[in-house]
C-alpha atoms as one frame of an Amber mdcrd trajectory, in Angstrom:
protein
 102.975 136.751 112.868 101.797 138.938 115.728 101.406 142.073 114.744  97.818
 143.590 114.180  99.225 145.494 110.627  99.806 141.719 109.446  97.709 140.685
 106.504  97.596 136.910 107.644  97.188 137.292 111.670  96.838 133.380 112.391
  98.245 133.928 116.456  95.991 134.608 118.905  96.541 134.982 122.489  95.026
 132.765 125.279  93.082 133.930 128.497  96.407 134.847 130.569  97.620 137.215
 126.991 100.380 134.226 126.318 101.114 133.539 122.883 101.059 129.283 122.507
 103.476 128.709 119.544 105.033 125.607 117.549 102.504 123.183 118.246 103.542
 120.126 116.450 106.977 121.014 116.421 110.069 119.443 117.317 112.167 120.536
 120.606 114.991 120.365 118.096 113.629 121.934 115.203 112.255 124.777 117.027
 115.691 125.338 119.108 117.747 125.522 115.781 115.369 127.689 114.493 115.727
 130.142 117.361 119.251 131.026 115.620 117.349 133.062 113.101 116.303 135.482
 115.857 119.722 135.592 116.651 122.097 135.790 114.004 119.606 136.333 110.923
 120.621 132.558 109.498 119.604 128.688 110.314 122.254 127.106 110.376 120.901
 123.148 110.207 122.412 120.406 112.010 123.217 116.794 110.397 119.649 114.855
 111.180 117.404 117.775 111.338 114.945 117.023 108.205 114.705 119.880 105.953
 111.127 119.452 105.151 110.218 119.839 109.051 112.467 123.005 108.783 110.540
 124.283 105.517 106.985 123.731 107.852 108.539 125.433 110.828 109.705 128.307
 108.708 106.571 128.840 106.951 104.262 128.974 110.717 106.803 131.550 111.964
 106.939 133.645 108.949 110.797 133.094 108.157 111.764 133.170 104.216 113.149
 129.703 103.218 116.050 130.409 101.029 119.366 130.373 100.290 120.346 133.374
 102.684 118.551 132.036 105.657 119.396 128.674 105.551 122.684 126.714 106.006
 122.888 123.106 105.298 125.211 120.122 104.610 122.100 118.575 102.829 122.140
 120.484  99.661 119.947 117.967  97.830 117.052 118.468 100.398 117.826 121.815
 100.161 117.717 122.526  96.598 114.876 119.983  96.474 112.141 122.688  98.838
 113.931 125.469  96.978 113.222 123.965  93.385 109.431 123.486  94.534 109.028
 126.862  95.423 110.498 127.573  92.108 107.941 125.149  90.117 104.817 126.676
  92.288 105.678 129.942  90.790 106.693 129.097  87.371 103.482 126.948  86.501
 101.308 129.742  87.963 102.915 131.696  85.394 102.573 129.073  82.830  98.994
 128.595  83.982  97.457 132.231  83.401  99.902 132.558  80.184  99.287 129.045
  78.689  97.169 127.072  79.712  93.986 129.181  80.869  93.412 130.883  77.618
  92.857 127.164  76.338  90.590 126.006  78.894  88.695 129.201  78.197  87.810
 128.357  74.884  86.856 124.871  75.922  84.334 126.180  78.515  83.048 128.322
  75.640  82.158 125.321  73.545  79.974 124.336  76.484  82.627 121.336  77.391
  83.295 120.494  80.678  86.517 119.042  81.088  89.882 119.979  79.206  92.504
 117.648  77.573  95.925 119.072  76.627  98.688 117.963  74.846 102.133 119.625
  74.991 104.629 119.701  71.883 108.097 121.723  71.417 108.212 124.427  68.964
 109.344 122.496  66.645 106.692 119.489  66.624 104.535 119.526  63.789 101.214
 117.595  63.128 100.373 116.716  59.670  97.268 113.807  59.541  95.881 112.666
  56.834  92.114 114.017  56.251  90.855 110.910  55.240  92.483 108.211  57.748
  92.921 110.247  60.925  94.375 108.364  63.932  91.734 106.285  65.656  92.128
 107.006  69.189  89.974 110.217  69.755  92.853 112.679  69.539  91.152 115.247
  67.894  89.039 116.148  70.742  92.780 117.035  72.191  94.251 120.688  72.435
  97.810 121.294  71.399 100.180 123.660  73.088 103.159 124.091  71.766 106.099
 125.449  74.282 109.211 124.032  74.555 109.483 125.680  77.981 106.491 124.068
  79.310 107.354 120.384  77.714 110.989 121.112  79.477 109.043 121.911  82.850
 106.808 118.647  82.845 109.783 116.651  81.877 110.367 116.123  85.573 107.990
 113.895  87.896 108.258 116.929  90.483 107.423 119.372  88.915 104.550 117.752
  87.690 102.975 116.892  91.344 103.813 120.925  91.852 101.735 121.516  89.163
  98.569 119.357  90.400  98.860 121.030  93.513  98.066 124.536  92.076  95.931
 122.978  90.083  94.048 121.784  93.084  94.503 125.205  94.912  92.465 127.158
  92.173  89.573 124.728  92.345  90.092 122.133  89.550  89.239 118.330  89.633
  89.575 114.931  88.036  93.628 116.156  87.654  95.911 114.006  85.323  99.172
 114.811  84.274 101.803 112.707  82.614 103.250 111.527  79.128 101.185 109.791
  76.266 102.203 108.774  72.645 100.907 111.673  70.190 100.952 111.154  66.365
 102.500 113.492  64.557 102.315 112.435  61.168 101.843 109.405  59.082 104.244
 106.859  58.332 103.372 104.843  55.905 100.016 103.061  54.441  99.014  99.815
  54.542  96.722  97.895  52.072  94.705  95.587  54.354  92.325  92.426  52.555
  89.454  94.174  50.274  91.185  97.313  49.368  90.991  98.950  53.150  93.994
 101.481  54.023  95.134 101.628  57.113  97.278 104.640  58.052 100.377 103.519
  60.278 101.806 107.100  62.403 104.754 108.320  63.935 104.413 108.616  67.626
 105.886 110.342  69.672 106.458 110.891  74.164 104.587 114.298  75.105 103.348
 115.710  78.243  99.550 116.122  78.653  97.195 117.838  81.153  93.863 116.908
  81.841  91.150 118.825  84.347  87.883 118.968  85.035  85.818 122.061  86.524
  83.067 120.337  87.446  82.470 118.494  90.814  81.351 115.294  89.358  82.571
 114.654  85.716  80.714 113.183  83.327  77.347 112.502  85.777  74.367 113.953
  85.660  72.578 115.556  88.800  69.382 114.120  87.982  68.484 110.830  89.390
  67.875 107.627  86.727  64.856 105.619  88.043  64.834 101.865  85.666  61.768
 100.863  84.636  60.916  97.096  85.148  57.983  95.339  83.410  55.619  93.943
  85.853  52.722  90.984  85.412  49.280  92.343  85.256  47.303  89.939  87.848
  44.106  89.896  89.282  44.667  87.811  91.869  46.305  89.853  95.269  47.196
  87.052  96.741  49.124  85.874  93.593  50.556  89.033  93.317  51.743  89.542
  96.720  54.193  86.313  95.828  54.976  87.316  92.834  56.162  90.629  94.171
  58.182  89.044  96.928  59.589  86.714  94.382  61.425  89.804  92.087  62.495
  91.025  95.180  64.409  88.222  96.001  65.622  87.985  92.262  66.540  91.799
  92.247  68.897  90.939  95.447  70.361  87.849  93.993  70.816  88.072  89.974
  70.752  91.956  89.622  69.998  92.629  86.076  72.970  92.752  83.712  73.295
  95.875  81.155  72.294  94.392  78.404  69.024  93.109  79.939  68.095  96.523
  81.536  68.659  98.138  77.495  66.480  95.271  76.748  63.625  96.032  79.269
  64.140  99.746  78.872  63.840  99.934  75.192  60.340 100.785  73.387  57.577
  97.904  73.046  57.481  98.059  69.306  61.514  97.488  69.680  60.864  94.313
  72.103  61.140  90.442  70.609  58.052  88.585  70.891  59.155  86.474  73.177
  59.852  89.056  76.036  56.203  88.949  76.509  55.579  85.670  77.310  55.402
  84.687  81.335
């Protein structure tokens, strides 16, 4: 934390060559913490939260584990310790898995990546000609059992946006959506139409975006309103202040601006009369 050799030397002394440390911290937290320098361990006292000990551990550079820290809280415990866990088991998971996938998404020229995860032993069998109607074949499948065991837990989950997060990513959404597997049955609907009727079933799914603003363009979209040819400046000075108090009270809906936006030879007759 000091030392010069250190690769992440945050302390800095101040104009008398005094070192101001544990700002933000607890008299208590930082007194049971002075054990460590003592004895090697922390041992925590009942009331002392363990998350305020994880922080305090992390400024001064002590290792949060098992052989530092003594608790009667083992569920706290266990809790920071599982995190730390999850953060390094999705960044696994995440150059292994996950990456390659998004990869080949970027390659396509898409900007955003939806993924699905299944077990090993999932299997997806559509029918060509009735696939499911809700846009899941724009969806990449993973199948891991590991990874589907790993996202089965809320927890590990908001681990998992957080490293998302830390290597750049945006528009982050992970939780657990019906996927069809495989078809069910068929169902003869009035005038011969089949509808396909599939099995569902509760999956993970990760969706990220690598751009800042998904789905916008950078451009700016200037609407084109018709205006009344008039001769008259005087007329048209009214008529102008008119639309303008129009435009601030009835803004046009979107089916009006499609209207006044599509091509003249597209237009009703009626839109031109005044």
């Amino acid at each position: 934390m000091f030392g010069p050799g250190r690769e992440y030397n945050f302390t800095r002394p101040n104009e008398k060559g005094e070192y101001e440390i544990a700002e933000g911290i607890s008299a208590t937290v930082f007194r049971t913490v002075l054990d460590y320098y003592k004895t090697g361990i922390i041992n925590c006292p009942d009331g002392i939260s363990i998350p305020d000990l994880r922080d305090t551990c992390d400024y001064l550079c002590i290792n949060f584990d098992f052989n530092t820290i003594r608790c009667q809280d083992l569920s706290a415990l266990l809790h920071e310790l599982s995190n730390d866990g999850a953060h390094k088991q999705f960044d696994h998971y995440l150059e292994e898995l996950i990456l390659p996938i998004m990869v080949g998404c970027a390659k396509k020229g898409e900007r955003e990546c939806h993924i699905v995860v299944l077990t090993d032993e999932d299997s997806v069998d559509w029918d060509e000609d009735h696939p499911p109607p809700m846009g899941e074949e724009y969806s990449q499948i993973l199948y891991s059992s590991k990874l589907y065991r790993f996202f089965k837990y809320i927890e590990n989950r908001d681990v998992a946006k957080t490293v998302l997060k830390e290597r750049g990513l945006k528009n982050i959404r992970i939780g657990i959506e019906g996927y069809p597997t495989c078809k069910e049955k068929i169902k003869r609907r009035p005038g011969g139409r089949s509808e396909v009727i599939y099995n569902y079933v509760q999956r993970p799914f990760i969706q990220m975006s690598w751009e800042k603003e998904e789905g916008k363009s950078r451009h700016v979209d200037f609407q084109c309103v018709r205006s009344k040819s008039l001769t008259n400046l005087v007329a048209a000075g009214e008529d102008v202040l008119e639309d303008q108090e129009i435009l601030m009270h009835h803004p046009p809906q979107v089916d009006e601006l499609d209207r006044l936006n599509a091509p003249l030879s597209q237009m009703a007759s009626s839109d031109f009369q005044d």
